Amino acid sequence: MTRVLTGIQPSGALHLGNYFGAIKQMKDLQDSSDLFIFIANYHALTSLNDAELLKQNTLDAAINFLSLGIDPDKTTFYAQSDVKEVLELYWVLSSYTPMGLLERAHSYKDKVAKGIAPNHSLFSYPVLMAADILLYDAQIVPVGKDQIQHVEITRDIAIKFNNAHGDIFVVPEYKIDENVATVPGVDGAKMSKSYGNTIDIFCSQKALKKTVGKIVTDSTALEDPKEWRDCNVFALCKLFLNESELEELKARYKNGKEGYGHFKMYLKELIWDYFEEAREKREYYLNHMDEVYEILDDGAKKASKIAKEKMKKIRDAVGILR
Ligand code: ADP
Ligand code: TRP
């Protein structure tokens, strides 16, 4: 089976964009690939210096992903920092990373432009990402568009290393899911934490109602027919509906006699019902943290076994005694 690996930044509450843009695809990959998913907490350290928050975010990410259907029996699910070999490889790879390669990284330039301190770790972020990928011989790396360049940097580093030492590393490919639509936020722009326009998956019913109520619509009168094509409420409903349900909703739009308030209410119910099982699981894990730690331990054990063997070959190749 193809080895597929992806990392997730632990950065707080998850929203509908995260679920339909990334997590759902990961769930689908669990049955068809040898899937590795890890919580990239070392990466999060590059832009977060609140210890308690980082610990909390790491645990939250574990709980949230498990609740949303990442199955540790099918997927190697672990925290990045639980397999220390990744830091050793990061250092080794640094010697095969031309400065120019990192200087061209958009993500670094964007983050600095946003006001994040230009630390060395922020600059060398792609090298750690290369270590994440190359340590486990990942063949495919599913990522969002903003991460393509990082996988290309990984490929460049792997090729440079292989040219020097023989075929030690698998040269990975990125995978973008072209079928995934951008999920709009309440203001119609791309849903994103940084735009403050998210609909969060694990919020209270009251908060959900309030957020859905804020979705921007046009001002067509209640009794008049409505256009579903550019409607944000419709676009969000679509995520949850099958073909025939979608046709029914279109008919309701065309028919008029219902206001956006009704469609928002419908959307709220769709969201709330869809994540019911996930909410229950989350409640369970919150009350059984020992199980969460155990799952992370098991994942780290599986990952470590591969990492340790790989590191031995790498040390040997570059001349580190043992
Ligand atoms: P945010 O923009 O809220 O910070 P992240 O950058 O942490 O979200 O995104 C994590 C994952 O979720 C990425 O793989 C990204 O492609 C996906 N994602 C985030 N927002 C959306 C969206 N609005 N539509 C589709 N996918 C999204
Ligand atoms: N940089 C990725 C992001 O911000 C997270 C990540 C870290 C990752 N290491 C990785 C993704 C390795 C894929 C493979 O989303």
Short mmCIF file of C-alpha atoms and ligand atoms in Angstrom, two decimals:
data_model
loop_
_atom_site.label_atom_id
_atom_site.label_comp_id
_atom_site.label_asym_id
_atom_site.label_seq_id
_atom_site.Cartn_x
_atom_site.Cartn_y
_atom_site.Cartn_z
CA MET A 1 0.00 0.00 0.00
CA THR A 2 1.11 3.51 -0.74
CA ARG A 3 2.49 5.34 2.26
CA VAL A 4 0.71 8.64 2.66
CA LEU A 5 1.78 11.11 5.33
CA THR A 6 0.46 14.42 6.49
CA GLY A 7 1.02 16.77 9.40
CA ILE A 8 -1.50 19.00 11.07
CA GLN A 9 -0.68 22.15 12.96
CA PRO A 10 -2.33 22.14 16.38
CA SER A 11 -3.87 25.56 16.27
CA GLY A 12 -7.08 25.53 18.25
CA ALA A 13 -10.68 25.10 17.25
CA LEU A 14 -11.51 23.32 14.00
CA HIS A 15 -13.97 24.77 11.52
CA LEU A 16 -16.06 23.49 8.61
CA GLY A 17 -13.30 24.47 6.14
CA ASN A 18 -10.81 22.24 7.98
CA TYR A 19 -13.24 19.34 8.00
CA PHE A 20 -14.47 19.47 4.39
CA GLY A 21 -11.14 20.72 3.03
CA ALA A 22 -8.84 18.26 4.77
CA ILE A 23 -10.09 15.94 7.53
CA LYS A 24 -12.78 14.24 5.45
CA GLN A 25 -10.19 13.37 2.78
CA MET A 26 -7.89 11.96 5.47
CA LYS A 27 -10.70 9.71 6.67
CA ASP A 28 -11.22 8.42 3.13
CA LEU A 29 -7.50 7.67 2.85
CA GLN A 30 -7.51 5.48 5.94
CA ASP A 31 -8.83 2.45 4.06
CA SER A 32 -6.93 2.87 0.83
CA SER A 33 -3.42 3.72 2.03
CA ASP A 34 -0.82 3.19 4.72
CA LEU A 35 -1.65 6.50 6.35
CA PHE A 36 0.50 8.47 8.80
CA ILE A 37 -0.99 11.54 10.47
CA PHE A 38 0.89 13.49 13.08
CA ILE A 39 0.35 16.60 15.15
CA ALA A 40 3.08 19.05 14.14
CA ASN A 41 3.71 20.57 17.55
CA TYR A 42 7.38 21.39 16.88
CA HIS A 43 6.21 23.36 13.89
CA ALA A 44 3.63 25.15 16.03
CA LEU A 45 6.46 26.23 18.31
CA THR A 46 7.80 28.45 15.53
CA SER A 47 5.00 30.93 16.09
CA LEU A 48 3.58 30.23 19.54
CA ASN A 49 5.39 30.94 22.77
CA ASP A 50 2.70 30.14 25.30
CA ALA A 51 3.64 26.77 26.84
CA GLU A 52 0.26 25.95 28.34
CA LEU A 53 -1.55 26.86 25.15
CA LEU A 54 0.72 24.73 23.00
CA LYS A 55 0.24 21.72 25.27
CA GLN A 56 -3.49 22.27 25.29
CA ASN A 57 -3.65 22.72 21.52
CA THR A 58 -1.69 19.51 21.01
CA LEU A 59 -4.09 17.50 23.17
CA ASP A 60 -7.10 19.23 21.61
CA ALA A 61 -5.85 18.31 18.15
CA ALA A 62 -5.52 14.67 19.22
CA ILE A 63 -9.00 14.63 20.74
CA ASN A 64 -10.60 16.46 17.83
CA PHE A 65 -9.07 14.28 15.14
CA LEU A 66 -9.95 11.09 16.98
CA SER A 67 -13.49 12.34 17.53
CA LEU A 68 -13.91 13.24 13.87
CA GLY A 69 -13.01 9.75 12.76
CA ILE A 70 -9.24 9.32 12.55
CA ASP A 71 -8.99 5.68 13.55
CA PRO A 72 -5.76 4.69 15.32
CA ASP A 73 -6.33 1.06 14.28
CA LYS A 74 -6.06 2.07 10.64
CA THR A 75 -3.76 5.07 10.82
CA THR A 76 -0.43 5.69 12.49
CA PHE A 77 -1.46 8.72 14.55
CA TYR A 78 1.18 10.40 16.71
CA ALA A 79 2.60 13.64 18.02
CA GLN A 80 5.65 14.88 16.11
CA SER A 81 7.59 15.51 19.32
CA ASP A 82 7.16 11.90 20.47
CA VAL A 83 9.63 10.68 17.85
CA LYS A 84 12.87 12.57 18.53
CA GLU A 85 14.67 11.13 15.50
CA VAL A 86 12.91 13.79 13.47
CA LEU A 87 15.11 16.44 15.07
CA GLU A 88 18.27 14.50 14.32
CA LEU A 89 17.26 14.13 10.70
CA TYR A 90 16.38 17.83 10.59
CA TRP A 91 19.98 18.63 11.46
CA VAL A 92 21.42 16.18 8.97
CA LEU A 93 19.18 17.54 6.21
CA SER A 94 20.23 21.09 7.03
CA SER A 95 23.61 20.27 5.58
CA TYR A 96 21.93 19.37 2.30
CA THR A 97 19.72 22.46 2.16
CA PRO A 98 21.06 25.40 0.18
CA MET A 99 20.20 28.74 1.80
CA GLY A 100 18.67 29.93 -1.47
CA LEU A 101 16.07 27.18 -1.31
CA LEU A 102 14.77 28.49 2.01
CA GLU A 103 15.13 32.13 1.04
CA ARG A 104 12.66 31.53 -1.76
CA ALA A 105 9.98 30.07 0.55
CA HIS A 106 6.74 32.09 0.26
CA SER A 107 5.39 30.87 3.54
CA TYR A 108 8.36 32.33 5.47
CA LYS A 109 8.04 35.67 3.70
CA ASP A 110 4.27 35.75 4.28
CA LYS A 111 4.60 34.98 7.97
CA VAL A 112 7.24 37.65 8.50
CA ALA A 113 5.10 40.13 6.57
CA LYS A 114 2.26 39.31 8.98
CA GLY A 115 4.47 40.31 11.90
CA ILE A 116 5.65 36.92 13.18
CA ALA A 117 9.23 37.20 14.51
CA PRO A 118 11.71 36.04 11.83
CA ASN A 119 13.28 33.32 13.97
CA HIS A 120 15.68 30.77 12.64
CA SER A 121 13.04 28.08 13.28
CA LEU A 122 10.55 29.91 11.12
CA PHE A 123 13.19 30.10 8.40
CA SER A 124 14.16 26.45 8.64
CA TYR A 125 10.56 25.26 9.01
CA PRO A 126 10.67 23.51 5.59
CA VAL A 127 13.72 21.47 6.65
CA LEU A 128 11.85 20.05 9.63
CA MET A 129 8.95 19.35 7.32
CA ALA A 130 11.31 17.51 4.98
CA ALA A 131 12.49 15.45 7.95
CA ASP A 132 8.86 14.63 8.85
CA ILE A 133 8.30 13.27 5.39
CA LEU A 134 11.63 11.62 4.55
CA LEU A 135 12.02 9.85 7.89
CA TYR A 136 9.04 7.64 7.08
CA ASP A 137 9.59 7.04 3.35
CA ALA A 138 6.31 8.79 2.57
CA GLN A 139 5.37 8.52 -1.09
CA ILE A 140 2.42 10.88 -1.14
CA VAL A 141 1.88 14.02 0.93
CA PRO A 142 -1.66 15.44 0.81
CA VAL A 143 -1.50 19.18 1.44
CA GLY A 144 -3.35 22.42 0.90
CA LYS A 145 -2.08 24.69 -1.91
CA ASP A 146 -0.04 26.84 0.49
CA GLN A 147 2.14 23.83 1.36
CA ILE A 148 3.06 22.71 -2.17
CA GLN A 149 6.32 24.62 -2.12
CA HIS A 150 7.34 22.91 1.12
CA VAL A 151 6.95 19.50 -0.49
CA GLU A 152 8.95 20.72 -3.47
CA ILE A 153 11.70 21.81 -1.11
CA THR A 154 11.53 18.35 0.47
CA ARG A 155 11.99 16.78 -2.96
CA ASP A 156 14.99 19.01 -3.70
CA ILE A 157 16.62 18.09 -0.41
CA ALA A 158 15.96 14.37 -0.91
CA ILE A 159 17.38 14.42 -4.42
CA LYS A 160 20.49 16.33 -3.30
CA PHE A 161 21.06 13.82 -0.50
CA ASN A 162 20.46 10.83 -2.75
CA ASN A 163 22.89 12.20 -5.32
CA ALA A 164 25.54 12.28 -2.63
CA HIS A 165 24.79 8.98 -0.87
CA GLY A 166 22.72 6.71 -3.09
CA ASP A 167 19.00 6.06 -2.92
CA ILE A 168 18.40 6.56 0.78
CA PHE A 169 15.24 8.64 0.54
CA VAL A 170 11.96 8.15 -1.24
CA VAL A 171 11.32 11.32 -3.24
CA PRO A 172 7.73 12.22 -2.28
CA GLU A 173 4.97 13.78 -4.30
CA TYR A 174 2.38 16.22 -3.07
CA LYS A 175 -1.29 15.61 -3.63
CA ILE A 176 -3.83 18.35 -3.99
CA ASP A 177 -7.45 17.30 -4.01
CA GLU A 178 -8.87 19.27 -6.93
CA ASN A 179 -12.42 18.17 -6.12
CA VAL A 180 -12.38 19.95 -2.81
CA ALA A 181 -14.20 23.24 -3.01
CA THR A 182 -13.16 26.20 -0.89
CA VAL A 183 -15.59 26.43 1.99
CA PRO A 184 -16.90 29.98 2.41
CA GLY A 185 -16.99 31.69 5.78
CA VAL A 186 -19.90 33.67 7.19
CA ASP A 187 -18.81 36.71 5.14
CA GLY A 188 -18.47 34.75 1.90
CA ALA A 189 -14.64 34.91 1.83
CA LYS A 190 -12.63 31.69 2.32
CA MET A 191 -13.36 30.32 5.78
CA SER A 192 -10.22 30.83 7.84
CA LYS A 193 -9.23 31.39 11.45
CA SER A 194 -7.24 34.39 10.36
CA TYR A 195 -10.31 36.07 8.86
CA GLY A 196 -12.49 35.51 11.93
CA ASN A 197 -15.29 34.17 9.72
CA THR A 198 -15.36 30.54 10.82
CA ILE A 199 -18.15 28.19 11.78
CA ASP A 200 -16.57 25.98 14.42
CA ILE A 201 -17.36 22.28 14.59
CA PHE A 202 -17.29 21.88 18.35
CA CYS A 203 -19.16 24.91 19.61
CA SER A 204 -22.37 24.96 21.63
CA GLN A 205 -25.70 24.84 19.85
CA LYS A 206 -26.36 28.38 20.94
CA ALA A 207 -23.07 29.63 19.54
CA LEU A 208 -23.70 27.74 16.32
CA LYS A 209 -27.09 29.37 15.92
CA LYS A 210 -25.55 32.77 16.49
CA THR A 211 -22.73 32.22 13.99
CA VAL A 212 -25.00 30.81 11.30
CA GLY A 213 -27.26 33.80 11.86
CA LYS A 214 -24.37 36.06 10.85
CA ILE A 215 -23.96 34.53 7.37
CA VAL A 216 -24.19 37.32 4.85
CA THR A 217 -27.09 37.04 2.37
CA ASP A 218 -28.75 39.44 -0.07
CA SER A 219 -31.89 41.29 0.88
CA THR A 220 -34.51 39.50 -1.22
CA ALA A 221 -37.85 39.74 0.57
CA LEU A 222 -39.17 36.71 2.41
CA GLU A 223 -41.99 35.97 -0.05
CA ASP A 224 -39.86 36.34 -3.21
CA PRO A 225 -37.97 33.57 -5.09
CA LYS A 226 -34.28 33.44 -4.21
CA GLU A 227 -31.11 32.78 -6.14
CA TRP A 228 -29.27 29.77 -4.74
CA ARG A 229 -26.25 30.13 -7.02
CA ASP A 230 -24.29 32.78 -5.13
CA CYS A 231 -25.87 32.19 -1.75
CA ASN A 232 -23.43 31.46 1.08
CA VAL A 233 -26.08 29.62 3.07
CA PHE A 234 -26.75 27.36 0.10
CA ALA A 235 -23.02 26.75 -0.49
CA LEU A 236 -22.66 25.61 3.11
CA CYS A 237 -25.81 23.44 3.04
CA LYS A 238 -24.43 21.77 -0.07
CA LEU A 239 -21.60 20.24 1.96
CA PHE A 240 -24.09 18.10 3.83
CA LEU A 241 -26.62 17.16 1.14
CA ASN A 242 -26.96 14.42 -1.46
CA GLU A 243 -28.23 15.11 -4.99
CA SER A 244 -31.94 14.78 -4.29
CA GLU A 245 -31.78 16.81 -1.08
CA LEU A 246 -29.93 19.47 -3.03
CA GLU A 247 -32.67 19.59 -5.68
CA GLU A 248 -35.27 19.96 -2.94
CA LEU A 249 -33.40 22.88 -1.47
CA LYS A 250 -33.05 24.54 -4.87
CA ALA A 251 -36.81 24.19 -5.30
CA ARG A 252 -37.38 25.87 -1.93
CA TYR A 253 -35.16 28.76 -3.03
CA LYS A 254 -37.00 29.14 -6.33
CA ASN A 255 -40.36 28.85 -4.70
CA GLY A 256 -39.99 31.86 -2.42
CA LYS A 257 -42.26 32.12 0.64
CA GLU A 258 -39.32 31.28 2.88
CA GLY A 259 -36.77 33.78 4.12
CA TYR A 260 -33.03 33.33 4.61
CA GLY A 261 -33.79 32.83 8.29
CA HIS A 262 -35.49 29.54 7.42
CA PHE A 263 -32.56 28.37 5.32
CA LYS A 264 -30.15 29.36 8.08
CA MET A 265 -32.18 27.36 10.57
CA TYR A 266 -32.02 24.39 8.19
CA LEU A 267 -28.24 24.80 7.84
CA LYS A 268 -27.80 24.96 11.59
CA GLU A 269 -29.70 21.68 11.98
CA LEU A 270 -27.62 20.05 9.23
CA ILE A 271 -24.37 21.03 10.92
CA TRP A 272 -25.55 20.09 14.39
CA ASP A 273 -26.82 16.65 13.32
CA TYR A 274 -23.83 15.86 11.12
CA PHE A 275 -21.37 16.21 13.99
CA GLU A 276 -23.47 14.57 16.68
CA GLU A 277 -21.42 11.38 16.82
CA ALA A 278 -18.18 13.39 16.81
CA ARG A 279 -19.45 15.48 19.74
CA GLU A 280 -20.25 12.34 21.71
CA LYS A 281 -16.84 10.84 21.03
CA ARG A 282 -15.20 14.11 22.01
CA GLU A 283 -17.08 14.15 25.30
CA TYR A 284 -15.89 10.59 25.87
CA TYR A 285 -12.24 11.39 25.19
CA LEU A 286 -12.35 14.52 27.33
CA ASN A 287 -13.40 12.25 30.18
CA HIS A 288 -10.87 9.54 29.32
CA MET A 289 -7.66 11.44 28.73
CA ASP A 290 -5.65 8.35 29.70
CA GLU A 291 -6.94 6.71 26.51
CA VAL A 292 -5.87 9.68 24.43
CA TYR A 293 -2.33 9.46 25.83
CA GLU A 294 -2.35 5.71 25.24
CA ILE A 295 -3.35 6.16 21.59
CA LEU A 296 -0.57 8.73 21.11
CA ASP A 297 1.91 6.37 22.80
CA ASP A 298 0.93 3.51 20.49
CA GLY A 299 1.19 5.72 17.43
CA ALA A 300 4.61 6.97 18.52
CA LYS A 301 5.76 3.40 19.08
CA LYS A 302 4.80 2.39 15.54
CA ALA A 303 6.38 5.51 14.07
CA SER A 304 9.54 5.18 16.19
CA LYS A 305 10.24 1.70 14.94
CA ILE A 306 10.43 2.95 11.37
CA ALA A 307 12.24 6.14 12.34
CA LYS A 308 14.95 4.31 14.29
CA GLU A 309 15.75 1.94 11.44
CA LYS A 310 15.79 4.74 8.92
CA MET A 311 18.04 6.93 11.08
CA LYS A 312 20.61 4.13 11.35
CA LYS A 313 20.94 4.04 7.56
CA ILE A 314 21.15 7.82 7.39
CA ARG A 315 23.83 8.06 10.08
CA ASP A 316 25.83 5.42 8.32
CA ALA A 317 25.48 7.20 4.98
CA VAL A 318 26.74 10.55 6.30
CA GLY A 319 29.38 9.19 8.66
CA ILE A 320 27.91 9.62 12.11
CA LEU A 321 29.48 6.80 14.07
CA ARG A 322 26.33 5.50 15.82
P1 ADP B 1 -6.98 28.37 8.70
O1 ADP B 1 -7.01 29.09 7.36
O2 ADP B 1 -8.26 28.48 9.42
O3 ADP B 1 -5.78 28.77 9.53
P2 ADP B 1 -5.46 26.02 8.18
O4 ADP B 1 -4.53 26.78 7.30
O5 ADP B 1 -4.98 25.60 9.53
O6 ADP B 1 -6.82 26.85 8.34
O7 ADP B 1 -6.00 24.78 7.35
C1 ADP B 1 -5.83 23.44 7.70
C2 ADP B 1 -6.36 22.59 6.56
O8 ADP B 1 -7.74 22.88 6.29
C3 ADP B 1 -5.63 22.83 5.24
O9 ADP B 1 -5.38 21.57 4.64
C4 ADP B 1 -6.55 23.63 4.40
O10 ADP B 1 -6.44 23.31 3.05
C5 ADP B 1 -7.93 23.23 4.93
N1 ADP B 1 -8.83 24.40 4.87
C6 ADP B 1 -8.81 25.46 5.70
N2 ADP B 1 -9.77 26.36 5.38
C7 ADP B 1 -10.41 25.85 4.31
C8 ADP B 1 -11.51 26.31 3.51
N3 ADP B 1 -12.13 27.45 3.77
N4 ADP B 1 -11.92 25.53 2.48
C9 ADP B 1 -11.30 24.34 2.21
N5 ADP B 1 -10.27 23.88 2.93
C10 ADP B 1 -9.81 24.59 3.97
N1 TRP B 2 3.30 22.76 7.44
C1 TRP B 2 2.06 22.01 7.47
C2 TRP B 2 0.89 22.99 7.65
O1 TRP B 2 1.08 24.08 8.17
C3 TRP B 2 2.06 21.01 8.59
C4 TRP B 2 3.13 19.98 8.39
C5 TRP B 2 4.27 19.84 9.12
C6 TRP B 2 3.14 18.96 7.39
N2 TRP B 2 4.99 18.80 8.66
C7 TRP B 2 4.36 18.24 7.60
C8 TRP B 2 2.26 18.62 6.37
C9 TRP B 2 4.68 17.15 6.77
C10 TRP B 2 2.61 17.54 5.54
C11 TRP B 2 3.81 16.81 5.75
O2 TRP B 2 -0.23 22.64 7.31
#
